């Protein structure tokens, strides 16, 4: 009998194209991946991969195994979600995926309240730039900002939340200096992978861009008075060191959605969590829309 764990390692190498990529995805070392692949090849009596300078390429036998392995993966996920969906206890693991900014600057106090209400639920907050896959049970609930509803996968169940707006911000000290005619250049502070949004390109600056690799560094940079940047209103308006740049308007980033999948959404802990967070998001509507503070 073929070990499903060996098949998982095979799929990781086939999809990642290398042992290193598979090891990173699975959270193991190189040796473990190589050992698992060797076990599978011994059981099947065939080599699954050809090692090339560019990485690992499937052999003809590997191509045949890939299709069946993917079918096994689908069946495994279906089995897990059906069993999980029958679990109606208010205990166990609950994994939530969302962008780091939403977790850090908006919802963490709400997550803490939920954890205090349900101490037997083990919460795992997956806040990173890479959103976990609900279909593969990498997470139970996803909180995502979606600009176009049509882009939502049809297999996910969605609970619509408030609209999220953003604006242009700079530090209050930098704004005060700017108003007095200080000659220092005003730079755009941008995340390297995003650049300057089209909706604020008409706001002219006098310096070259200042680039960061993540949102947290971007926020710290604008606090330091380097220049201006675009931020969600729930970040910029709540920060006492920042102010909106005069003459700029707000722009809608998208709508906040709570997403679940298949049988998973029927579990009691998932239902309790989505209902709780939905109510909290509704309470955050003015902050998300940029209406929570008066403008100077």
JSON list of C-alpha atoms in Angstrom, two decimals, residues 61-222:
[
{"chain": "A", "resi": 61, "resn": "UNK", "atom": "CA", "xyz": [6.40, 7.49, -15.03]},
{"chain": "A", "resi": 62, "resn": "UNK", "atom": "CA", "xyz": [6.21, 10.58, -12.86]},
{"chain": "A", "resi": 63, "resn": "UNK", "atom": "CA", "xyz": [3.76, 12.21, -15.26]},
{"chain": "A", "resi": 64, "resn": "UNK", "atom": "CA", "xyz": [1.47, 9.19, -14.96]},
{"chain": "A", "resi": 65, "resn": "UNK", "atom": "CA", "xyz": [1.71, 9.18, -11.17]},
{"chain": "A", "resi": 66, "resn": "UNK", "atom": "CA", "xyz": [1.01, 12.94, -10.98]},
{"chain": "A", "resi": 67, "resn": "UNK", "atom": "CA", "xyz": [-2.55, 12.65, -12.26]},
{"chain": "A", "resi": 68, "resn": "UNK", "atom": "CA", "xyz": [-3.39, 9.85, -9.82]},
{"chain": "A", "resi": 69, "resn": "UNK", "atom": "CA", "xyz": [-1.63, 11.65, -6.96]},
{"chain": "A", "resi": 70, "resn": "UNK", "atom": "CA", "xyz": [-3.75, 14.75, -7.53]},
{"chain": "A", "resi": 71, "resn": "UNK", "atom": "CA", "xyz": [-6.88, 12.60, -7.42]},
{"chain": "A", "resi": 72, "resn": "UNK", "atom": "CA", "xyz": [-5.70, 11.15, -4.11]},
{"chain": "A", "resi": 73, "resn": "UNK", "atom": "CA", "xyz": [-5.16, 14.68, -2.80]},
{"chain": "A", "resi": 74, "resn": "UNK", "atom": "CA", "xyz": [-8.68, 15.74, -3.73]},
{"chain": "A", "resi": 75, "resn": "UNK", "atom": "CA", "xyz": [-10.16, 12.65, -2.06]},
{"chain": "A", "resi": 76, "resn": "UNK", "atom": "CA", "xyz": [-8.10, 13.25, 1.06]},
{"chain": "A", "resi": 77, "resn": "UNK", "atom": "CA", "xyz": [-9.31, 16.85, 1.33]},
{"chain": "A", "resi": 78, "resn": "UNK", "atom": "CA", "xyz": [-12.92, 15.79, 0.82]},
{"chain": "A", "resi": 79, "resn": "UNK", "atom": "CA", "xyz": [-12.60, 13.21, 3.57]},
{"chain": "A", "resi": 80, "resn": "UNK", "atom": "CA", "xyz": [-11.07, 15.74, 5.97]},
{"chain": "A", "resi": 81, "resn": "UNK", "atom": "CA", "xyz": [-13.65, 18.45, 5.33]},
{"chain": "A", "resi": 82, "resn": "UNK", "atom": "CA", "xyz": [-16.62, 16.10, 5.71]},
{"chain": "A", "resi": 83, "resn": "UNK", "atom": "CA", "xyz": [-15.38, 14.75, 9.01]},
{"chain": "A", "resi": 84, "resn": "UNK", "atom": "CA", "xyz": [-14.41, 18.23, 10.15]},
{"chain": "A", "resi": 85, "resn": "UNK", "atom": "CA", "xyz": [-17.85, 19.54, 9.20]},
{"chain": "A", "resi": 86, "resn": "UNK", "atom": "CA", "xyz": [-19.52, 17.12, 11.60]},
{"chain": "A", "resi": 87, "resn": "UNK", "atom": "CA", "xyz": [-17.51, 18.44, 14.52]},
{"chain": "A", "resi": 88, "resn": "UNK", "atom": "CA", "xyz": [-19.89, 20.68, 16.45]},
{"chain": "A", "resi": 89, "resn": "UNK", "atom": "CA", "xyz": [-17.84, 21.10, 19.60]},
{"chain": "A", "resi": 90, "resn": "UNK", "atom": "CA", "xyz": [-16.72, 24.56, 20.67]},
{"chain": "A", "resi": 91, "resn": "UNK", "atom": "CA", "xyz": [-13.12, 23.44, 20.95]},
{"chain": "A", "resi": 92, "resn": "UNK", "atom": "CA", "xyz": [-10.23, 22.51, 18.72]},
{"chain": "A", "resi": 93, "resn": "UNK", "atom": "CA", "xyz": [-8.08, 24.33, 16.17]},
{"chain": "A", "resi": 94, "resn": "UNK", "atom": "CA", "xyz": [-9.34, 27.34, 14.20]},
{"chain": "A", "resi": 95, "resn": "UNK", "atom": "CA", "xyz": [-7.02, 28.75, 11.54]},
{"chain": "A", "resi": 96, "resn": "UNK", "atom": "CA", "xyz": [-7.67, 32.24, 10.16]},
{"chain": "A", "resi": 97, "resn": "UNK", "atom": "CA", "xyz": [-5.78, 33.76, 7.23]},
{"chain": "A", "resi": 98, "resn": "UNK", "atom": "CA", "xyz": [-5.68, 37.50, 6.52]},
{"chain": "A", "resi": 99, "resn": "UNK", "atom": "CA", "xyz": [-3.31, 40.28, 5.49]},
{"chain": "A", "resi": 100, "resn": "UNK", "atom": "CA", "xyz": [-0.86, 41.41, 8.21]},
{"chain": "A", "resi": 101, "resn": "UNK", "atom": "CA", "xyz": [-2.23, 44.97, 8.25]},
{"chain": "A", "resi": 102, "resn": "UNK", "atom": "CA", "xyz": [-5.78, 43.80, 8.93]},
{"chain": "A", "resi": 103, "resn": "UNK", "atom": "CA", "xyz": [-4.56, 41.62, 11.77]},
{"chain": "A", "resi": 104, "resn": "UNK", "atom": "CA", "xyz": [-2.20, 44.11, 13.39]},
{"chain": "A", "resi": 105, "resn": "UNK", "atom": "CA", "xyz": [-4.05, 47.39, 12.99]},
{"chain": "A", "resi": 106, "resn": "UNK", "atom": "CA", "xyz": [-7.72, 46.36, 13.05]},
{"chain": "A", "resi": 107, "resn": "UNK", "atom": "CA", "xyz": [-8.84, 42.91, 14.15]},
{"chain": "A", "resi": 108, "resn": "UNK", "atom": "CA", "xyz": [-6.39, 41.60, 16.75]},
{"chain": "A", "resi": 109, "resn": "UNK", "atom": "CA", "xyz": [-8.38, 43.11, 19.67]},
{"chain": "A", "resi": 110, "resn": "UNK", "atom": "CA", "xyz": [-11.48, 41.39, 18.30]},
{"chain": "A", "resi": 111, "resn": "UNK", "atom": "CA", "xyz": [-9.63, 38.09, 17.96]},
{"chain": "A", "resi": 112, "resn": "UNK", "atom": "CA", "xyz": [-8.52, 38.47, 21.58]},
{"chain": "A", "resi": 113, "resn": "UNK", "atom": "CA", "xyz": [-12.12, 39.03, 22.68]},
{"chain": "A", "resi": 114, "resn": "UNK", "atom": "CA", "xyz": [-13.22, 35.93, 20.79]},
{"chain": "A", "resi": 115, "resn": "UNK", "atom": "CA", "xyz": [-10.42, 33.87, 22.37]},
{"chain": "A", "resi": 116, "resn": "UNK", "atom": "CA", "xyz": [-11.51, 35.00, 25.83]},
{"chain": "A", "resi": 117, "resn": "UNK", "atom": "CA", "xyz": [-15.13, 34.07, 25.08]},
{"chain": "A", "resi": 118, "resn": "UNK", "atom": "CA", "xyz": [-14.11, 30.62, 23.83]},
{"chain": "A", "resi": 119, "resn": "UNK", "atom": "CA", "xyz": [-10.99, 29.53, 25.74]},
{"chain": "A", "resi": 120, "resn": "UNK", "atom": "CA", "xyz": [-11.15, 25.95, 24.41]},
{"chain": "A", "resi": 121, "resn": "UNK", "atom": "CA", "xyz": [-10.74, 27.06, 20.79]},
{"chain": "A", "resi": 122, "resn": "UNK", "atom": "CA", "xyz": [-7.09, 27.03, 19.74]},
{"chain": "A", "resi": 123, "resn": "UNK", "atom": "CA", "xyz": [-6.68, 29.98, 17.39]},
{"chain": "A", "resi": 124, "resn": "UNK", "atom": "CA", "xyz": [-3.96, 30.19, 14.76]},
{"chain": "A", "resi": 125, "resn": "UNK", "atom": "CA", "xyz": [-3.72, 33.54, 12.97]},
{"chain": "A", "resi": 126, "resn": "UNK", "atom": "CA", "xyz": [-1.97, 33.20, 9.61]},
{"chain": "A", "resi": 127, "resn": "UNK", "atom": "CA", "xyz": [-1.10, 36.82, 8.83]},
{"chain": "A", "resi": 128, "resn": "UNK", "atom": "CA", "xyz": [1.25, 37.00, 5.88]},
{"chain": "A", "resi": 129, "resn": "UNK", "atom": "CA", "xyz": [1.41, 38.27, 2.34]},
{"chain": "A", "resi": 130, "resn": "UNK", "atom": "CA", "xyz": [0.61, 34.78, 1.07]},
{"chain": "A", "resi": 131, "resn": "UNK", "atom": "CA", "xyz": [-3.02, 33.86, 1.62]},
{"chain": "A", "resi": 132, "resn": "UNK", "atom": "CA", "xyz": [-3.64, 30.27, 2.65]},
{"chain": "A", "resi": 133, "resn": "UNK", "atom": "CA", "xyz": [-5.72, 27.98, 0.44]},
{"chain": "A", "resi": 134, "resn": "UNK", "atom": "CA", "xyz": [-9.11, 27.17, 1.97]},
{"chain": "A", "resi": 135, "resn": "UNK", "atom": "CA", "xyz": [-9.81, 24.37, -0.49]},
{"chain": "A", "resi": 136, "resn": "UNK", "atom": "CA", "xyz": [-6.67, 22.55, 0.65]},
{"chain": "A", "resi": 137, "resn": "UNK", "atom": "CA", "xyz": [-7.58, 23.10, 4.32]},
{"chain": "A", "resi": 138, "resn": "UNK", "atom": "CA", "xyz": [-4.58, 25.34, 4.90]},
{"chain": "A", "resi": 139, "resn": "UNK", "atom": "CA", "xyz": [-6.99, 27.59, 6.80]},
{"chain": "A", "resi": 140, "resn": "UNK", "atom": "CA", "xyz": [-10.61, 27.46, 7.96]},
{"chain": "A", "resi": 141, "resn": "UNK", "atom": "CA", "xyz": [-11.55, 31.11, 7.48]},
{"chain": "A", "resi": 142, "resn": "UNK", "atom": "CA", "xyz": [-10.11, 33.77, 5.17]},
{"chain": "A", "resi": 143, "resn": "UNK", "atom": "CA", "xyz": [-10.63, 37.50, 5.65]},
{"chain": "A", "resi": 144, "resn": "UNK", "atom": "CA", "xyz": [-9.88, 39.17, 2.35]},
{"chain": "A", "resi": 145, "resn": "UNK", "atom": "CA", "xyz": [-10.32, 42.55, 0.70]},
{"chain": "A", "resi": 146, "resn": "UNK", "atom": "CA", "xyz": [-11.85, 41.93, -2.72]},
{"chain": "A", "resi": 147, "resn": "UNK", "atom": "CA", "xyz": [-12.24, 44.69, -5.31]},
{"chain": "A", "resi": 148, "resn": "UNK", "atom": "CA", "xyz": [-14.29, 42.66, -7.79]},
{"chain": "A", "resi": 149, "resn": "UNK", "atom": "CA", "xyz": [-16.75, 40.14, -6.36]},
{"chain": "A", "resi": 150, "resn": "UNK", "atom": "CA", "xyz": [-16.56, 38.12, -9.58]},
{"chain": "A", "resi": 151, "resn": "UNK", "atom": "CA", "xyz": [-12.98, 37.14, -8.71]},
{"chain": "A", "resi": 152, "resn": "UNK", "atom": "CA", "xyz": [-14.13, 35.14, -5.67]},
{"chain": "A", "resi": 153, "resn": "UNK", "atom": "CA", "xyz": [-13.80, 31.36, -6.21]},
{"chain": "A", "resi": 154, "resn": "UNK", "atom": "CA", "xyz": [-17.21, 29.77, -6.77]},
{"chain": "A", "resi": 155, "resn": "UNK", "atom": "CA", "xyz": [-16.49, 26.97, -4.29]},
{"chain": "A", "resi": 156, "resn": "UNK", "atom": "CA", "xyz": [-16.14, 29.39, -1.36]},
{"chain": "A", "resi": 157, "resn": "UNK", "atom": "CA", "xyz": [-18.96, 30.62, 0.85]},
{"chain": "A", "resi": 158, "resn": "UNK", "atom": "CA", "xyz": [-18.74, 34.39, 1.34]},
{"chain": "A", "resi": 159, "resn": "UNK", "atom": "CA", "xyz": [-20.08, 36.68, 4.03]},
{"chain": "A", "resi": 160, "resn": "UNK", "atom": "CA", "xyz": [-19.89, 40.27, 2.80]},
{"chain": "A", "resi": 161, "resn": "UNK", "atom": "CA", "xyz": [-18.52, 42.96, 5.11]},
{"chain": "A", "resi": 162, "resn": "UNK", "atom": "CA", "xyz": [-17.92, 46.73, 4.88]},
{"chain": "A", "resi": 163, "resn": "UNK", "atom": "CA", "xyz": [-16.15, 48.60, 2.11]},
{"chain": "A", "resi": 164, "resn": "UNK", "atom": "CA", "xyz": [-12.54, 49.57, 2.76]},
{"chain": "A", "resi": 165, "resn": "UNK", "atom": "CA", "xyz": [-11.15, 52.96, 1.75]},
{"chain": "A", "resi": 166, "resn": "UNK", "atom": "CA", "xyz": [-7.66, 54.37, 1.69]},
{"chain": "A", "resi": 167, "resn": "UNK", "atom": "CA", "xyz": [-6.09, 57.80, 1.50]},
{"chain": "A", "resi": 168, "resn": "UNK", "atom": "CA", "xyz": [-2.79, 59.67, 1.21]},
{"chain": "A", "resi": 169, "resn": "UNK", "atom": "CA", "xyz": [-0.94, 60.33, 4.47]},
{"chain": "A", "resi": 170, "resn": "UNK", "atom": "CA", "xyz": [2.22, 61.98, 5.79]},
{"chain": "A", "resi": 171, "resn": "UNK", "atom": "CA", "xyz": [3.51, 62.68, 9.26]},
{"chain": "A", "resi": 172, "resn": "UNK", "atom": "CA", "xyz": [1.94, 65.65, 11.04]},
{"chain": "A", "resi": 173, "resn": "UNK", "atom": "CA", "xyz": [5.37, 67.20, 11.60]},
{"chain": "A", "resi": 174, "resn": "UNK", "atom": "CA", "xyz": [6.27, 66.83, 7.91]},
{"chain": "A", "resi": 175, "resn": "UNK", "atom": "CA", "xyz": [2.94, 68.35, 6.90]},
{"chain": "A", "resi": 176, "resn": "UNK", "atom": "CA", "xyz": [3.50, 71.33, 9.20]},
{"chain": "A", "resi": 177, "resn": "UNK", "atom": "CA", "xyz": [6.96, 71.88, 7.69]},
{"chain": "A", "resi": 178, "resn": "UNK", "atom": "CA", "xyz": [5.53, 71.55, 4.17]},
{"chain": "A", "resi": 179, "resn": "UNK", "atom": "CA", "xyz": [2.91, 74.22, 4.90]},
{"chain": "A", "resi": 180, "resn": "UNK", "atom": "CA", "xyz": [5.64, 76.64, 5.98]},
{"chain": "A", "resi": 181, "resn": "UNK", "atom": "CA", "xyz": [7.49, 76.11, 2.71]},
{"chain": "A", "resi": 182, "resn": "UNK", "atom": "CA", "xyz": [10.31, 73.83, 3.88]},
{"chain": "A", "resi": 183, "resn": "UNK", "atom": "CA", "xyz": [12.53, 72.97, 0.88]},
{"chain": "A", "resi": 184, "resn": "UNK", "atom": "CA", "xyz": [12.99, 69.26, 1.72]},
{"chain": "A", "resi": 185, "resn": "UNK", "atom": "CA", "xyz": [11.80, 66.95, -1.08]},
{"chain": "A", "resi": 186, "resn": "UNK", "atom": "CA", "xyz": [8.48, 65.16, -0.66]},
{"chain": "A", "resi": 187, "resn": "UNK", "atom": "CA", "xyz": [8.91, 61.53, -1.68]},
{"chain": "A", "resi": 188, "resn": "UNK", "atom": "CA", "xyz": [6.43, 58.78, -2.40]},
{"chain": "A", "resi": 189, "resn": "UNK", "atom": "CA", "xyz": [6.95, 55.91, 0.04]},
{"chain": "A", "resi": 190, "resn": "UNK", "atom": "CA", "xyz": [5.98, 52.73, -1.77]},
{"chain": "A", "resi": 191, "resn": "UNK", "atom": "CA", "xyz": [6.11, 48.98, -1.27]},
{"chain": "A", "resi": 192, "resn": "UNK", "atom": "CA", "xyz": [8.50, 47.69, -3.92]},
{"chain": "A", "resi": 193, "resn": "UNK", "atom": "CA", "xyz": [6.08, 45.19, -5.42]},
{"chain": "A", "resi": 194, "resn": "UNK", "atom": "CA", "xyz": [3.18, 47.67, -5.59]},
{"chain": "A", "resi": 195, "resn": "UNK", "atom": "CA", "xyz": [4.58, 51.00, -6.76]},
{"chain": "A", "resi": 196, "resn": "UNK", "atom": "CA", "xyz": [2.54, 54.22, -6.83]},
{"chain": "A", "resi": 197, "resn": "UNK", "atom": "CA", "xyz": [-1.21, 53.59, -7.27]},
{"chain": "A", "resi": 198, "resn": "UNK", "atom": "CA", "xyz": [-2.80, 55.04, -10.42]},
{"chain": "A", "resi": 199, "resn": "UNK", "atom": "CA", "xyz": [-5.41, 56.89, -8.39]},
{"chain": "A", "resi": 200, "resn": "UNK", "atom": "CA", "xyz": [-2.85, 59.17, -6.71]},
{"chain": "A", "resi": 201, "resn": "UNK", "atom": "CA", "xyz": [-0.39, 59.76, -9.54]},
{"chain": "A", "resi": 202, "resn": "UNK", "atom": "CA", "xyz": [-1.74, 63.29, -9.93]},
{"chain": "A", "resi": 203, "resn": "UNK", "atom": "CA", "xyz": [-0.33, 64.15, -6.49]},
{"chain": "A", "resi": 204, "resn": "UNK", "atom": "CA", "xyz": [3.05, 65.58, -7.46]},
{"chain": "A", "resi": 205, "resn": "UNK", "atom": "CA", "xyz": [6.18, 64.97, -5.43]},
{"chain": "A", "resi": 206, "resn": "UNK", "atom": "CA", "xyz": [9.64, 66.50, -5.63]},
{"chain": "A", "resi": 207, "resn": "UNK", "atom": "CA", "xyz": [11.87, 63.58, -4.68]},
{"chain": "A", "resi": 208, "resn": "UNK", "atom": "CA", "xyz": [12.68, 60.11, -5.95]},
{"chain": "A", "resi": 209, "resn": "UNK", "atom": "CA", "xyz": [10.57, 57.24, -4.49]},
{"chain": "A", "resi": 210, "resn": "UNK", "atom": "CA", "xyz": [11.51, 55.64, -1.19]},
{"chain": "A", "resi": 211, "resn": "UNK", "atom": "CA", "xyz": [10.86, 51.89, -1.39]},
{"chain": "A", "resi": 212, "resn": "UNK", "atom": "CA", "xyz": [10.17, 49.33, 1.33]},
{"chain": "A", "resi": 213, "resn": "UNK", "atom": "CA", "xyz": [9.50, 45.62, 1.17]},
{"chain": "A", "resi": 214, "resn": "UNK", "atom": "CA", "xyz": [6.48, 45.42, 3.48]},
{"chain": "A", "resi": 215, "resn": "UNK", "atom": "CA", "xyz": [3.60, 47.40, 4.91]},
{"chain": "A", "resi": 216, "resn": "UNK", "atom": "CA", "xyz": [5.02, 47.73, 8.41]},
{"chain": "A", "resi": 217, "resn": "UNK", "atom": "CA", "xyz": [8.22, 49.36, 7.15]},
{"chain": "A", "resi": 218, "resn": "UNK", "atom": "CA", "xyz": [6.13, 51.63, 4.93]},
{"chain": "A", "resi": 219, "resn": "UNK", "atom": "CA", "xyz": [4.16, 52.90, 7.93]},
{"chain": "A", "resi": 220, "resn": "UNK", "atom": "CA", "xyz": [7.30, 53.50, 10.00]},
{"chain": "A", "resi": 221, "resn": "UNK", "atom": "CA", "xyz": [8.90, 55.37, 7.08]},
{"chain": "A", "resi": 222, "resn": "UNK", "atom": "CA", "xyz": [5.99, 57.80, 6.75]}
]
